[in-house]
Amino acid sequence: MGARTGAQFLQRIREHPRDLWHRGERVEDPTTHPAFARGLRSMARLYDLQWERADECLYDSPSSGEKVGLSFLIPRSAEDVQRVSRMMKIWADVHFGFMGRTPDYLNRAITYYASGADFLGEKEPAFAEHMRRYYEYLRENDLCLTHTLIHPQANRAVGPSKQADPYLAARVVKETDGGIVIRGARMLATLPAVDEIMVFPSTLLRNTEEDAPYCYAVGIPCDTPGLRFLCRETLDYGRSPFDHPLGSRFDEIDAVVIFHDVFVPWERVFIYRDVERANQAYAATGAIVGMAHQVVVKNIAKTEFFLGLASLIVDAIGIEGFQHVQEKVAEIWIYLETMKALLRAAEADAHEDAFGAFRPAWPPLDAARNLYMRWYPRIVEIIQQLSASGIIATVTEEDMKNPELIEDIRRYFQAARAEAYDRIPLFRLAWDAALSAFAGRQVQYERFYFGDPVRIAGVIFQKHDRTPYMEKVREFLKQMKEEAFAQAEEARP
Ligand SMILES: Cc1cc2nc3c(=O)[nH]c(=O)nc-3n(C[C@H](O)[C@H](O)[C@H](O)COP(=O)(O)OP(=O)(O)OC[C@H]3O[C@@H](n4cnc5c(N)ncnc54)[C@H](O)[C@@H]3O)c2cc1C
């Protein structure tokens, strides 16, 4: 098949009904259900766009010769890394970074998993082959993935094997000639209404030997029997896209995933009861680098949006002369330039890995993803501070169209440099970006979706080599000591 169009993306979802629940109701067809439909349509738009800009978004499949999505490309040069980056920016600019699970995010993960598949096959060579075939299947059919990596939040003082209920966290309960059976739950899966789900180990958390039944990686269709998705309530309230400009377009939905004895055939198993591989897979294959690369590109698009939004607010209500206002806008600009510089550094230092694929350099990407977890809530706060009551004092599309209200609205909702009918959409957008339920979920997403910021910082502490800098200071300390003792020696009578 090769790269899909938006219509093909939606059609496949319709043809594969899954056990998907929203507000106590089983959702038969997410493409027409009000909680999911508009978010999926935004996703479909990206599939159309890849054909509209085929030169920048598609490449020739090495196996079928069909055009396939560039986010499946295994980079063989630094230029390839940049090509993928440009393609990801084309997509991110459509949703301004508000969709975290556009297909390129997990395509980058699965692509590096495939290129580094030898790592998965070190103990059991078949697993490497399973991964390569799965990647090829996804690429050739342009399928869209969700993923779930984390055990349910019941008792975080102990790991999955020590929970009161050993089947709370999804674990292997049975092994047969044909495959394995999984029972329990995982959280979360953002964008549950798509084609396939990766049920993989965490990028961050480390397992012990007794966690072995929880240490596996599988990829299965979302309509696999026994697989259930329990969704949070939608943030698309079915209201006009004018009133809810972001929530009505970009809500992806998040779900807890429940495995009611889900059978997974061996050809879809990539890690099995293997603590060592589970703990190292994301780093060893480069999958985490591929994901972080996409994330930084997406976050640049998002920060560009917020810099534009902040600047328009400042201009509209004439607050540009105040120094603290300038400082706040400058702060967003600094975040943007830092993100761009880190992306550029990562791409400039792209290098060939042990499997022959090119990876962007990890330290700048790692710095960028860690910074953004902390900066994003601040960016949102700046929009709140600059807008003040303006973000609250907005009316709806119905008010604006009501002849009885038009005159009042024109008069009392005007701004220094925007008439009311231009000012209101601006502040509705600010509200949905910085204050609405959609905005709140975005903050929580940016803080946590890549893992707990506290423990990620712990990994930076443990893994990034600081010895050259310690050496530098040690050298100076030595010099200080030598100078002090030399002076003491000289002073001695
Ligand atoms: C909007 C959203 C979307 C998401 N989408 C996905 C997705 O698509 N796929 C997916 O797999 N995951 C997803 N996640 C889950 C994400 O991976 C987790 O939120 C993240 O890994 C943190 O885990 P947790 O939420 O279970 O927090 P917890 O681990 O329960 O942490 C709760 C609090 O306790 C602290 N804490 C807990 N344990 C420790 C410890 N050992 N040491 C120090 N502090 C600790 C944490 O710092 C935190 O403050 C999503 C999360 C959000 C919020």
Coordinates of C-alpha atoms and ligand atoms in Angstrom, one line a residue:
M1 CA 0.0 0.0 0.0
G2 CA 2.7 2.6 1.0
A3 CA 2.0 6.0 2.4
R4 CA -1.7 6.6 3.2
T5 CA -4.1 9.5 2.6
G6 CA -6.3 10.9 5.4
A7 CA -9.3 9.1 4.0
Q8 CA -7.4 5.8 4.1
F9 CA -6.3 6.5 7.7
L10 CA -9.9 7.1 8.8
Q11 CA -11.3 4.2 6.8
R12 CA -9.0 1.6 8.5
I13 CA -10.1 2.9 12.0
R14 CA -13.7 2.4 10.9
E15 CA -13.0 -1.1 9.6
H16 CA -11.3 -2.2 12.9
P17 CA -13.7 -1.5 15.8
R18 CA -11.9 -1.9 19.1
D19 CA -13.1 -2.2 22.7
L20 CA -12.9 1.6 23.3
W21 CA -14.9 3.3 26.1
H22 CA -15.8 6.9 26.7
R23 CA -18.1 8.1 29.5
G24 CA -19.6 4.7 30.1
E25 CA -20.3 4.1 26.4
R26 CA -18.7 1.7 24.0
V27 CA -17.4 3.7 21.0
E28 CA -18.1 1.7 17.8
D29 CA -16.7 4.2 15.4
P30 CA -14.4 6.8 16.7
T31 CA -14.2 8.6 13.3
T32 CA -17.8 9.7 13.8
H33 CA -18.0 9.8 17.6
P34 CA -18.0 13.4 18.9
A35 CA -15.3 12.7 21.5
F36 CA -12.8 11.5 18.9
A37 CA -13.8 12.6 15.4
R38 CA -12.3 16.0 15.1
G39 CA -9.0 15.0 16.7
L40 CA -8.8 12.1 14.2
R41 CA -9.6 14.4 11.4
S42 CA -6.7 16.6 12.3
M43 CA -4.5 13.5 12.3
A44 CA -5.9 12.6 8.9
R45 CA -4.9 16.0 7.6
L46 CA -1.3 15.1 8.2
Y47 CA -1.6 12.0 6.0
D48 CA -3.0 14.1 3.2
L49 CA -0.3 16.6 3.7
Q50 CA 2.4 14.0 3.2
W51 CA 1.1 13.5 -0.3
E52 CA 0.7 17.2 -1.0
R53 CA 4.3 17.7 -0.1
A54 CA 5.5 14.3 -1.2
D55 CA 9.0 15.5 -2.1
E56 CA 9.6 16.5 1.5
C57 CA 7.5 13.9 3.3
L58 CA 7.9 10.6 1.4
Y59 CA 10.7 8.3 0.1
D60 CA 10.9 5.2 -1.9
S61 CA 10.5 2.0 0.1
P62 CA 13.7 -0.1 -0.2
S63 CA 11.5 -3.3 -0.3
S64 CA 8.5 -2.4 -2.4
G65 CA 9.5 0.7 -4.2
E66 CA 6.2 2.3 -3.0
K67 CA 6.3 5.8 -1.6
V68 CA 6.4 5.5 2.2
G69 CA 6.5 8.0 5.1
L70 CA 9.8 9.7 5.7
S71 CA 9.4 9.2 9.5
F72 CA 10.2 5.5 8.8
L73 CA 13.5 6.3 7.2
I74 CA 16.6 4.7 8.8
P75 CA 19.1 7.5 8.5
R76 CA 22.3 6.6 6.7
S77 CA 23.8 10.0 6.9
A78 CA 23.6 13.3 8.8
E79 CA 21.7 14.7 5.8
D80 CA 19.1 11.9 6.3
V81 CA 18.7 13.0 9.9
Q82 CA 18.0 16.5 8.7
R83 CA 15.6 15.4 6.1
V84 CA 13.5 13.6 8.7
S85 CA 13.7 16.6 10.9
R86 CA 12.3 18.9 8.1
M87 CA 9.5 16.5 7.5
M88 CA 8.6 16.4 11.2
K89 CA 8.5 20.2 11.3
I90 CA 6.1 20.3 8.4
W91 CA 3.7 18.1 10.4
A92 CA 4.3 19.9 13.7
D93 CA 3.5 23.3 12.1
V94 CA 0.0 22.1 11.3
H95 CA -1.0 21.5 14.9
F96 CA 1.5 24.0 16.5
G97 CA 2.9 21.1 18.6
F98 CA -0.4 20.5 20.4
M99 CA -0.6 16.9 19.2
G100 CA 2.0 14.7 20.9
R101 CA 1.2 11.5 19.2
T102 CA 1.4 12.4 15.5
P103 CA 2.6 9.2 13.9
D104 CA 6.2 10.4 13.4
Y105 CA 6.8 10.2 17.2
L106 CA 6.5 6.4 17.5
N107 CA 7.6 5.9 13.9
R108 CA 10.9 7.2 14.9
A109 CA 11.0 4.8 17.9
I110 CA 10.1 1.8 15.9
T111 CA 12.5 2.7 13.1
Y112 CA 15.4 2.8 15.5
Y113 CA 14.2 -0.4 17.1
A114 CA 14.3 -2.1 13.7
S115 CA 17.7 -0.7 12.9
G116 CA 19.0 -1.8 16.3
A117 CA 17.1 -5.1 16.3
D118 CA 20.3 -7.1 16.8
F119 CA 20.2 -5.9 20.4
L120 CA 16.8 -7.5 20.8
G121 CA 18.1 -10.7 19.2
E122 CA 21.2 -11.1 21.3
K123 CA 19.7 -13.9 23.4
E124 CA 16.9 -15.0 21.1
P125 CA 17.7 -14.1 17.4
A126 CA 14.1 -14.6 16.4
F127 CA 13.1 -11.4 18.3
A128 CA 15.4 -9.3 16.1
E129 CA 13.7 -10.7 13.0
H130 CA 10.2 -10.1 14.5
M131 CA 11.1 -6.5 15.0
R132 CA 12.4 -6.0 11.5
R133 CA 9.3 -7.6 10.0
Y134 CA 7.0 -5.5 12.2
Y135 CA 8.7 -2.3 11.2
E136 CA 8.4 -3.2 7.6
Y137 CA 4.7 -4.1 8.0
L138 CA 4.1 -0.7 9.7
R139 CA 6.1 1.2 7.1
E140 CA 4.5 -0.5 4.1
N141 CA 1.0 0.0 5.4
D142 CA 1.7 3.4 7.0
L143 CA 0.0 2.3 10.2
C144 CA -0.3 4.6 13.2
L145 CA 0.9 3.5 16.6
T146 CA 0.0 4.3 20.2
H147 CA 2.1 3.0 23.1
T148 CA 1.8 2.2 26.7
L149 CA 4.9 1.8 29.0
I150 CA 3.9 2.5 32.6
H151 CA 2.3 0.3 35.3
P152 CA -0.9 1.5 37.0
Q153 CA -0.4 4.1 39.8
A154 CA -1.5 2.0 42.8
N155 CA 1.5 1.7 45.1
R156 CA 4.6 3.5 43.8
A157 CA 6.7 2.5 46.9
V158 CA 7.2 -0.9 45.3
G159 CA 7.6 -2.3 41.8
P160 CA 5.0 -4.2 39.7
S161 CA 5.7 -7.6 41.2
K162 CA 5.2 -6.3 44.8
Q163 CA 1.8 -4.8 44.3
A164 CA -1.1 -6.2 46.4
D165 CA -2.5 -7.7 43.2
P166 CA 0.2 -9.4 41.1
Y167 CA -2.1 -9.0 38.0
L168 CA -2.6 -5.3 38.5
A169 CA 0.3 -4.4 36.2
A170 CA 0.0 -6.2 32.9
R171 CA 2.1 -9.3 33.0
V172 CA 2.6 -12.5 31.1
V173 CA 0.3 -15.2 32.6
K174 CA 0.8 -18.0 30.0
E175 CA 3.1 -19.1 27.3
T176 CA 2.0 -21.4 24.5
D177 CA 3.5 -22.7 21.3
G178 CA 1.8 -19.9 19.5
G179 CA 2.6 -17.0 21.7
I180 CA 2.0 -15.4 25.1
V181 CA -1.0 -14.3 27.1
I182 CA -1.0 -10.9 28.9
R183 CA -3.3 -9.9 31.9
G184 CA -3.5 -6.7 33.8
A185 CA -3.3 -3.0 33.0
R186 CA -1.0 -0.3 31.7
M187 CA -1.2 3.5 31.7
L188 CA -1.4 5.6 29.7
A189 CA -2.0 5.3 25.9
T190 CA -2.4 8.7 24.3
L191 CA -4.3 8.5 21.0
P192 CA -5.9 5.1 21.6
A193 CA -8.2 5.1 18.5
V194 CA -5.5 4.2 16.0
D195 CA -4.1 1.0 14.4
E196 CA -1.5 -0.6 16.6
I197 CA -0.2 -0.4 20.1
M198 CA 3.4 -0.9 21.3
V199 CA 3.3 -2.4 24.8
F200 CA 6.9 -1.9 25.7
P201 CA 9.1 -1.4 28.9
S202 CA 9.5 2.1 30.3
T203 CA 12.2 4.3 28.8
L204 CA 13.2 5.2 32.3
L205 CA 12.1 2.8 35.1
R206 CA 14.4 -0.1 35.9
N207 CA 13.1 -3.7 36.6
T208 CA 14.6 -6.3 38.9
E209 CA 14.8 -10.1 38.3
E210 CA 11.5 -10.6 40.1
D211 CA 9.8 -8.3 37.6
A212 CA 10.6 -10.7 34.8
P213 CA 6.9 -11.5 34.0
Y214 CA 6.4 -7.7 33.4
C215 CA 9.4 -7.4 31.2
Y216 CA 8.3 -7.8 27.6
A217 CA 7.8 -5.8 24.4
V218 CA 5.0 -6.6 22.0
G219 CA 3.2 -4.8 19.2
I220 CA -0.4 -5.7 18.5
P221 CA -3.5 -4.3 16.7
C222 CA -5.7 -2.1 18.8
D223 CA -8.6 -4.4 17.9
T224 CA -6.9 -7.5 19.4
P225 CA -9.5 -9.5 21.4
G226 CA -9.4 -8.8 25.1
L227 CA -7.7 -5.4 24.7
R228 CA -9.8 -2.7 26.3
F229 CA -9.2 1.1 26.3
L230 CA -10.8 3.1 29.1
C231 CA -10.6 6.8 28.1
R232 CA -10.6 10.0 30.0
E233 CA -13.4 12.3 29.1
T234 CA -12.8 14.2 26.0
L235 CA -11.7 17.8 25.9
D236 CA -13.5 18.4 22.7
Y237 CA -16.8 19.5 24.0
G238 CA -18.5 19.5 20.6
R239 CA -18.5 23.3 20.6
S240 CA -17.7 25.5 17.7
P241 CA -14.0 25.6 16.6
F242 CA -14.2 29.3 17.1
D243 CA -15.0 29.0 20.8
H244 CA -12.6 26.1 21.4
P245 CA -10.0 26.6 18.8
L246 CA -7.5 24.0 20.1
G247 CA -9.7 21.5 22.0
S248 CA -12.0 21.1 19.1
R249 CA -9.2 20.3 16.8
F250 CA -6.3 18.6 18.6
D251 CA -7.6 16.5 21.5
E252 CA -5.9 13.1 21.2
I253 CA -7.6 11.4 24.2
D254 CA -5.6 9.4 26.8
A255 CA -6.6 5.9 27.9
V256 CA -5.8 3.3 30.5
V257 CA -5.2 0.0 28.7
I258 CA -6.6 -3.2 30.1
F259 CA -5.5 -6.7 29.0
H260 CA -8.2 -9.3 29.6
D261 CA -5.9 -12.3 28.8
V262 CA -4.7 -10.9 25.5
F263 CA -3.1 -13.4 23.2
V264 CA 0.1 -12.2 21.4
P265 CA 1.5 -14.4 18.7
W266 CA 5.3 -15.0 18.9
E267 CA 5.9 -13.0 15.7
R268 CA 4.7 -9.9 17.6
V269 CA 7.0 -10.5 20.6
F270 CA 10.3 -8.6 20.7
I271 CA 11.4 -8.9 24.3
Y272 CA 10.2 -11.7 26.6
R273 CA 10.9 -12.1 30.3
D274 CA 14.2 -10.4 29.8
V275 CA 15.0 -7.9 32.5
E276 CA 18.3 -6.8 31.0
R277 CA 16.9 -6.1 27.5
A278 CA 13.8 -4.4 29.0
N279 CA 16.0 -2.1 31.0
Q280 CA 18.3 -1.1 28.1
A281 CA 16.2 -1.5 25.0
Y282 CA 15.3 2.2 24.4
A283 CA 18.8 3.4 24.9
A284 CA 20.7 0.6 23.2
T285 CA 18.7 0.7 20.0
G286 CA 18.5 4.5 19.8
A287 CA 14.7 4.5 20.0
I288 CA 14.8 7.1 22.7
V289 CA 17.0 9.3 20.6
G290 CA 14.6 9.1 17.6
M291 CA 11.6 10.0 19.9
A292 CA 13.4 12.9 21.5
H293 CA 14.4 14.2 18.1
Q294 CA 10.7 14.3 17.1
V295 CA 9.8 15.9 20.4
V296 CA 12.3 18.7 20.1
V297 CA 11.1 19.5 16.6
K298 CA 7.5 19.5 17.9
N299 CA 8.4 21.7 20.8
I300 CA 10.0 24.3 18.5
A301 CA 6.7 24.5 16.6
K302 CA 4.9 24.9 19.9
T303 CA 7.2 27.6 21.2
E304 CA 7.0 29.5 17.9
F305 CA 3.2 29.4 18.4
F306 CA 3.4 30.8 21.9
L307 CA 5.9 33.5 21.0
G308 CA 3.5 34.6 18.2
L309 CA 0.5 34.4 20.6
A310 CA 2.2 36.4 23.3
S311 CA 3.4 39.1 20.9
L312 CA -0.1 39.5 19.4
I313 CA -1.6 39.9 22.9
V314 CA 1.0 42.5 23.8
D315 CA 0.4 44.4 20.6
A316 CA -3.4 44.2 20.8
I317 CA -3.8 45.7 24.2
G318 CA -0.8 48.1 24.0
I319 CA 1.3 46.8 26.8
E320 CA 4.6 46.7 24.8
G321 CA 6.0 49.7 26.7
F322 CA 6.2 48.0 30.1
Q323 CA 9.5 46.5 30.9
H324 CA 8.3 43.4 32.6
V325 CA 6.1 42.6 29.5
Q326 CA 9.2 42.9 27.3
E327 CA 11.1 40.7 29.7
K328 CA 8.4 38.0 29.5
V329 CA 8.2 38.0 25.7
A330 CA 12.0 37.9 25.6
E331 CA 11.9 34.9 27.9
I332 CA 9.8 32.9 25.4
W333 CA 12.1 34.0 22.7
I334 CA 15.1 32.7 24.7
Y335 CA 13.4 29.3 25.2
L336 CA 12.8 29.1 21.4
E337 CA 16.3 30.0 20.4
T338 CA 17.7 27.5 23.0
M339 CA 15.5 24.7 21.6
K340 CA 16.5 25.6 18.1
A341 CA 20.2 25.7 19.0
L342 CA 20.0 22.3 20.8
L343 CA 18.2 20.7 17.8
R344 CA 20.9 22.1 15.5
A345 CA 23.7 20.9 17.8
A346 CA 22.1 17.4 17.9
E347 CA 21.8 17.3 14.1
A348 CA 25.2 18.8 13.5
D349 CA 26.8 16.1 15.7
A350 CA 24.7 13.2 14.2
H351 CA 26.9 10.1 14.1
E352 CA 26.7 6.5 13.0
D353 CA 25.7 4.1 15.7
A354 CA 26.8 0.5 16.2
F355 CA 24.1 -0.7 13.9
G356 CA 25.0 1.5 10.9
A357 CA 22.2 4.1 11.5
F358 CA 22.8 7.8 12.0
R359 CA 21.5 9.3 15.3
P360 CA 21.3 12.9 16.3
A361 CA 23.6 13.5 19.3
W362 CA 21.9 12.5 22.5
P363 CA 23.2 15.1 25.1
P364 CA 21.6 18.2 23.4
L365 CA 18.3 16.3 22.9
D366 CA 18.4 15.1 26.4
A367 CA 19.0 18.6 27.7
A368 CA 16.2 20.0 25.4
R369 CA 13.6 17.5 26.6
N370 CA 14.4 18.1 30.2
L371 CA 14.3 21.8 29.8
Y372 CA 10.9 21.8 28.1
M373 CA 9.3 19.8 30.9
R374 CA 10.1 22.8 33.1
W375 CA 9.8 25.6 30.6
Y376 CA 6.4 24.8 29.2
P377 CA 4.4 25.5 32.4
R378 CA 6.3 28.8 32.6
I379 CA 5.4 29.7 29.0
V380 CA 1.8 29.0 29.7
E381 CA 2.1 31.1 32.9
I382 CA 3.4 34.0 30.9
I383 CA 0.4 33.9 28.6
Q384 CA -1.8 34.0 31.7
Q385 CA 0.2 37.0 33.2
L386 CA 0.1 39.0 30.0
S387 CA -3.6 38.4 29.3
A388 CA -4.8 39.0 32.9
S389 CA -8.6 39.3 32.8
G390 CA -8.6 39.5 29.0
I391 CA -8.3 35.7 28.8
I392 CA -11.5 35.4 30.9
A393 CA -13.5 38.3 29.5
T394 CA -14.3 36.8 26.2
V395 CA -17.7 36.0 24.6
T396 CA -18.7 33.1 22.4
E397 CA -19.5 32.7 18.7
E398 CA -23.2 32.8 19.5
D399 CA -22.8 36.2 21.3
M400 CA -20.9 37.6 18.5
K401 CA -23.6 36.6 16.0
N402 CA -26.5 37.9 18.0
P403 CA -27.7 41.2 16.5
E404 CA -28.8 42.3 20.0
L405 CA -25.3 42.1 21.3
I406 CA -23.2 43.2 18.3
E407 CA -23.0 46.9 19.2
D408 CA -22.0 46.2 22.8
I409 CA -19.4 43.7 21.8
R410 CA -18.0 46.1 19.1
R411 CA -17.7 48.9 21.7
Y412 CA -16.6 47.1 24.9
F413 CA -14.4 44.3 23.6
Q414 CA -12.2 46.4 21.4
A415 CA -8.5 46.6 22.0
A416 CA -5.9 49.3 21.3
R417 CA -4.9 47.8 18.0
A418 CA -7.7 45.3 17.3
E419 CA -11.3 45.8 16.8
A420 CA -13.5 43.6 19.0
Y421 CA -14.1 41.0 16.2
D422 CA -10.4 40.5 15.9
R423 CA -9.6 40.8 19.6
I424 CA -12.1 38.1 20.7
P425 CA -10.7 35.2 18.6
L426 CA -7.2 36.1 19.8
F427 CA -8.2 35.8 23.5
R428 CA -10.2 32.7 22.9
L429 CA -7.1 31.2 21.4
A430 CA -5.1 32.4 24.4
W431 CA -7.7 30.8 26.8
D432 CA -7.5 27.4 25.0
A433 CA -3.7 27.5 25.0
A434 CA -3.2 28.6 28.6
L435 CA -6.3 28.3 30.8
S436 CA -8.9 25.8 29.5
A437 CA -9.1 22.1 30.4
F438 CA -7.3 21.4 27.1
A439 CA -4.5 23.8 28.2
G440 CA -4.2 22.1 31.6
R441 CA -3.9 18.7 30.0
Q442 CA -1.2 20.1 27.8
V443 CA 0.8 21.2 30.8
Q444 CA 0.4 17.8 32.4
Y445 CA 1.4 16.2 29.2
E446 CA 4.6 18.2 28.7
R447 CA 5.6 17.6 32.3
F448 CA 5.2 13.9 32.3
Y449 CA 4.7 12.1 29.0
F450 CA 8.4 11.4 28.6
G451 CA 8.6 10.1 32.2
D452 CA 8.9 11.6 35.7
P453 CA 11.1 14.7 35.4
V454 CA 12.6 14.0 38.8
R455 CA 13.8 10.5 37.9
I456 CA 14.9 11.6 34.4
A457 CA 17.1 14.2 36.1
G458 CA 18.5 11.4 38.2
V459 CA 19.4 9.5 35.0
I460 CA 21.3 12.6 33.7
F461 CA 23.1 12.7 37.0
Q462 CA 24.1 9.0 36.7
K463 CA 24.8 8.7 33.0
H464 CA 26.2 11.9 31.5
D465 CA 30.0 12.0 32.1
R466 CA 31.0 14.8 34.3
T467 CA 34.6 13.7 35.0
P468 CA 36.3 16.2 32.6
Y469 CA 34.7 19.1 34.5
M470 CA 35.6 17.5 37.8
E471 CA 39.1 17.2 36.5
K472 CA 39.2 20.8 35.6
V473 CA 38.2 21.9 39.1
R474 CA 40.5 19.3 40.7
E475 CA 43.4 20.8 38.7
F476 CA 42.6 24.3 40.0
L477 CA 42.3 23.0 43.6
K478 CA 45.7 21.4 43.2
Q479 CA 47.2 24.6 41.9
M480 CA 45.6 26.6 44.8
K481 CA 47.1 24.1 47.3
E482 CA 50.5 24.2 45.6
E483 CA 50.6 28.0 45.5
A484 CA 49.6 28.3 49.1
F485 CA 52.2 25.9 50.3
A486 CA 54.9 27.4 48.1
Q487 CA 54.1 30.8 49.7
A488 CA 54.3 29.2 53.1
E489 CA 57.6 27.7 52.2
E490 CA 58.9 31.1 51.0
A491 CA 57.7 32.8 54.2
R492 CA 59.5 30.3 56.4
P493 CA 62.5 32.0 58.0
Ligands
LIG1 C1 -1.2 13.6 29.5 C2 -0.3 12.4 29.6 C3 -0.2 11.5 28.5 C4 0.6 10.4 28.7 N1 0.7 9.5 27.6 C5 1.4 8.4 27.7 C6 1.5 7.4 26.6 O1 1.0 7.7 25.5 N2 2.1 6.3 26.8 C7 2.7 6.0 28.0 O2 3.3 4.9 28.1 N3 2.7 6.8 29.0 C8 2.0 8.0 28.9 N4 1.9 8.9 30.0 C9 2.4 8.4 31.3 C10 3.8 9.0 31.6 O3 4.8 8.1 31.1 C11 3.9 9.0 33.1 O4 3.0 10.1 33.6 C12 5.3 9.2 33.7 O5 6.1 8.2 33.3 C13 5.3 9.4 35.2 O6 4.7 8.3 35.8 P1 3.4 8.4 36.6 O7 2.4 9.3 36.0 O8 2.9 7.0 36.9 O9 3.8 9.1 38.0 P2 4.3 8.4 39.3 O10 5.4 7.5 39.1 O11 3.1 7.7 39.9 O12 4.7 9.6 40.2 C14 3.8 10.3 41.0 C15 4.7 11.3 41.9 O13 5.5 10.5 42.8 C16 6.9 10.7 42.6 N5 7.6 9.5 42.6 C17 7.0 8.2 42.3 N6 8.0 7.3 42.4 C18 9.1 7.9 42.7 C19 10.5 7.5 42.9 N7 10.8 6.2 42.8 N8 11.4 8.4 43.1 C20 11.1 9.7 43.2 N9 9.8 10.2 43.0 C21 8.9 9.3 42.8 C22 7.0 11.4 41.2 O14 8.1 12.3 41.1 C23 5.6 12.1 41.1 O15 5.7 13.4 41.7 C24 1.2 10.1 29.9 C25 1.1 10.9 31.0 C26 0.4 12.1 30.9 C27 0.2 13.0 32.0

